[in-house]
Amino acid sequence: MRRALHLFVPSLTGCVLVASLVSICLGVYGPRSVPAADGSPLDTVGGQRRDPSRVQIGIASWYGRKFQRRRTASGERYEMSQPTAAHRTVPLGTQAVVTNLANGRTVRVRINDRGPHTRHRLLDLSYEAARQLAMVRAGIAMVQVEFLEPALREP
């Protein structure tokens, strides 16, 4: 019995390690796009053209009550009940569709703040956006962010 347990533990550990690596790789690379005949990328669903620079995959976190009613980079006050997000570089006011890669849930957010201020994070979501993605309890999630056309600036 002791010998069987001795062989079982390393093999179980190896299986868990391999499964973890596979799930990480699938989550990082996300949906694949297939090039069209003219070389431009096609979305795998529906065959629509999409700009690859407008899609990012990474880790999102969320922020809530502690920041409620504080000013954001756009000048408005943070409202945790609204689906908004913080991103380091995209223009403020840009709309984005965020997909939780673990469960397929999506939410449309408006970028109204700068951040996240934690390394290796792509987005900071409002509480409402995180709730719709079912990631509140976990705190972070691997997401795909598809940025829509930037908001037009008023003259």
Short mmCIF file of C-alpha atoms in Angstrom, two decimals:
data_model
loop_
_atom_site.label_atom_id
_atom_site.label_comp_id
_atom_site.label_asym_id
_atom_site.label_seq_id
_atom_site.Cartn_x
_atom_site.Cartn_y
_atom_site.Cartn_z
CA MET A 1 0.00 0.00 0.00
CA ARG A 2 2.82 2.39 0.89
CA ARG A 3 4.53 1.79 -2.45
CA ALA A 4 1.29 2.43 -4.36
CA LEU A 5 0.85 5.75 -2.54
CA HIS A 6 4.49 6.60 -3.23
CA LEU A 7 3.88 6.19 -7.00
CA PHE A 8 0.46 7.83 -6.97
CA VAL A 9 1.47 11.21 -5.46
CA PRO A 10 4.13 12.16 -8.07
CA SER A 11 1.89 11.10 -10.96
CA LEU A 12 -1.04 13.10 -9.54
CA THR A 13 1.23 16.12 -9.09
CA GLY A 14 2.43 15.80 -12.68
CA CYS A 15 -1.15 15.61 -13.99
CA VAL A 16 -2.12 18.72 -12.04
CA LEU A 17 0.93 20.57 -13.34
CA VAL A 18 0.21 19.63 -16.96
CA ALA A 19 -3.48 20.59 -16.60
CA SER A 20 -2.48 23.96 -15.11
CA LEU A 21 -0.06 24.69 -17.94
CA VAL A 22 -2.65 23.79 -20.58
CA SER A 23 -5.32 25.99 -18.99
CA ILE A 24 -2.90 28.91 -18.68
CA CYS A 25 -1.86 28.61 -22.30
CA LEU A 26 -5.45 28.46 -23.53
CA GLY A 27 -6.42 31.45 -21.39
CA VAL A 28 -3.48 33.59 -22.49
CA TYR A 29 -3.90 33.06 -26.20
CA GLY A 30 -7.72 33.08 -26.23
CA PRO A 31 -9.72 32.91 -29.43
CA ARG A 32 -7.70 32.58 -32.60
CA SER A 33 -8.25 34.66 -35.72
CA VAL A 34 -7.82 33.32 -39.23
CA PRO A 35 -6.42 35.57 -41.99
CA ALA A 36 -8.61 36.36 -44.98
CA ALA A 37 -7.41 35.92 -48.56
CA ASP A 38 -6.14 39.52 -48.59
CA GLY A 39 -4.16 38.93 -45.38
CA SER A 40 -6.40 40.89 -42.98
CA PRO A 41 -7.52 39.01 -39.85
CA LEU A 42 -11.00 37.53 -39.65
CA ASP A 43 -12.88 36.91 -36.47
CA THR A 44 -13.36 33.18 -35.90
CA VAL A 45 -17.08 33.77 -35.31
CA GLY A 46 -19.00 35.16 -38.27
CA GLY A 47 -15.96 35.88 -40.44
CA GLN A 48 -16.00 39.64 -39.73
CA ARG A 49 -12.84 41.73 -40.10
CA ARG A 50 -11.36 43.10 -36.90
CA ASP A 51 -8.31 45.15 -36.09
CA PRO A 52 -5.94 43.01 -33.99
CA SER A 53 -4.59 46.10 -32.19
CA ARG A 54 -8.10 46.69 -30.80
CA VAL A 55 -8.16 43.37 -28.92
CA GLN A 56 -6.10 42.69 -25.79
CA ILE A 57 -5.97 39.70 -23.46
CA GLY A 58 -4.78 39.96 -19.87
CA ILE A 59 -5.71 40.03 -16.20
CA ALA A 60 -8.42 42.34 -14.90
CA SER A 61 -9.11 43.28 -11.30
CA TRP A 62 -11.84 45.46 -9.80
CA TYR A 63 -12.17 48.33 -7.38
CA GLY A 64 -15.17 49.31 -5.30
CA ARG A 65 -16.40 51.04 -2.18
CA LYS A 66 -13.05 52.56 -1.14
CA PHE A 67 -13.02 54.70 -4.30
CA GLN A 68 -16.74 55.54 -4.38
CA ARG A 69 -17.38 59.21 -5.36
CA ARG A 70 -13.66 59.98 -5.85
CA ARG A 71 -12.67 61.81 -9.03
CA THR A 72 -11.48 59.70 -11.94
CA ALA A 73 -8.95 60.74 -14.59
CA SER A 74 -11.84 61.89 -16.80
CA GLY A 75 -12.96 64.32 -14.08
CA GLU A 76 -16.19 62.52 -13.27
CA ARG A 77 -16.81 60.80 -9.96
CA TYR A 78 -16.37 57.03 -9.67
CA GLU A 79 -19.73 55.30 -9.36
CA MET A 80 -19.30 51.64 -8.44
CA SER A 81 -22.80 50.85 -9.72
CA GLN A 82 -21.88 51.84 -13.31
CA PRO A 83 -20.00 49.55 -15.75
CA THR A 84 -16.76 51.52 -16.16
CA ALA A 85 -13.06 50.66 -16.27
CA ALA A 86 -9.56 52.05 -15.92
CA HIS A 87 -6.90 51.45 -18.60
CA ARG A 88 -3.40 52.86 -18.89
CA THR A 89 -3.38 54.11 -22.50
CA VAL A 90 -6.66 54.03 -24.47
CA PRO A 91 -8.46 57.38 -24.86
CA LEU A 92 -10.86 58.23 -22.05
CA GLY A 93 -14.45 57.70 -23.14
CA THR A 94 -13.61 54.64 -25.28
CA GLN A 95 -16.19 51.86 -25.12
CA ALA A 96 -14.96 48.27 -24.71
CA VAL A 97 -16.50 44.81 -24.59
CA VAL A 98 -14.87 42.75 -21.82
CA THR A 99 -15.21 38.96 -21.83
CA ASN A 100 -14.33 36.76 -18.85
CA LEU A 101 -12.45 33.90 -20.54
CA ALA A 102 -13.21 31.48 -17.71
CA ASN A 103 -17.00 31.64 -18.05
CA GLY A 104 -17.75 33.51 -21.31
CA ARG A 105 -19.69 36.35 -19.65
CA THR A 106 -19.39 39.77 -21.25
CA VAL A 107 -20.00 43.37 -20.26
CA ARG A 108 -19.72 46.65 -22.14
CA VAL A 109 -17.74 49.28 -20.23
CA ARG A 110 -16.63 52.87 -20.75
CA ILE A 111 -13.00 53.75 -20.00
CA ASN A 112 -13.14 56.72 -17.61
CA ASP A 113 -10.01 56.34 -15.48
CA ARG A 114 -6.29 55.53 -15.62
CA GLY A 115 -4.86 52.37 -14.14
CA PRO A 116 -4.46 49.71 -12.99
CA HIS A 117 -1.53 50.68 -10.84
CA THR A 118 -0.58 47.03 -10.21
CA ARG A 119 1.93 45.40 -12.55
CA HIS A 120 0.77 42.73 -15.00
CA ARG A 121 -2.87 43.89 -14.96
CA LEU A 122 -4.68 45.07 -18.07
CA LEU A 123 -7.84 46.63 -16.61
CA ASP A 124 -9.38 47.76 -13.36
CA LEU A 125 -13.14 47.27 -13.55
CA SER A 126 -15.85 48.91 -11.51
CA TYR A 127 -17.74 46.73 -9.04
CA GLU A 128 -20.75 46.55 -11.39
CA ALA A 129 -18.66 45.39 -14.35
CA ALA A 130 -16.93 42.78 -12.16
CA ARG A 131 -20.31 41.60 -10.86
CA GLN A 132 -21.62 41.11 -14.40
CA LEU A 133 -18.50 39.11 -15.26
CA ALA A 134 -18.91 36.96 -12.09
CA MET A 135 -15.41 37.78 -10.85
CA VAL A 136 -16.14 39.71 -7.63
CA ARG A 137 -15.31 36.85 -5.31
CA ALA A 138 -12.10 35.85 -7.11
CA GLY A 139 -10.95 39.47 -7.40
CA ILE A 140 -9.15 38.93 -10.70
CA ALA A 141 -9.92 37.18 -13.98
CA MET A 142 -8.32 36.52 -17.34
CA VAL A 143 -10.24 38.68 -19.81
CA GLN A 144 -10.37 39.61 -23.46
CA VAL A 145 -10.96 43.30 -24.10
CA GLU A 146 -12.20 44.45 -27.50
CA PHE A 147 -12.00 48.22 -27.81
CA LEU A 148 -14.69 49.85 -29.89
CA GLU A 149 -14.22 53.12 -31.77
CA PRO A 150 -12.89 55.87 -29.49
CA ALA A 151 -15.33 58.54 -28.35
CA LEU A 152 -15.38 61.72 -30.39
CA ARG A 153 -13.88 64.70 -28.60
CA GLU A 154 -15.93 67.89 -28.40
CA PRO A 155 -14.19 70.94 -29.97
#
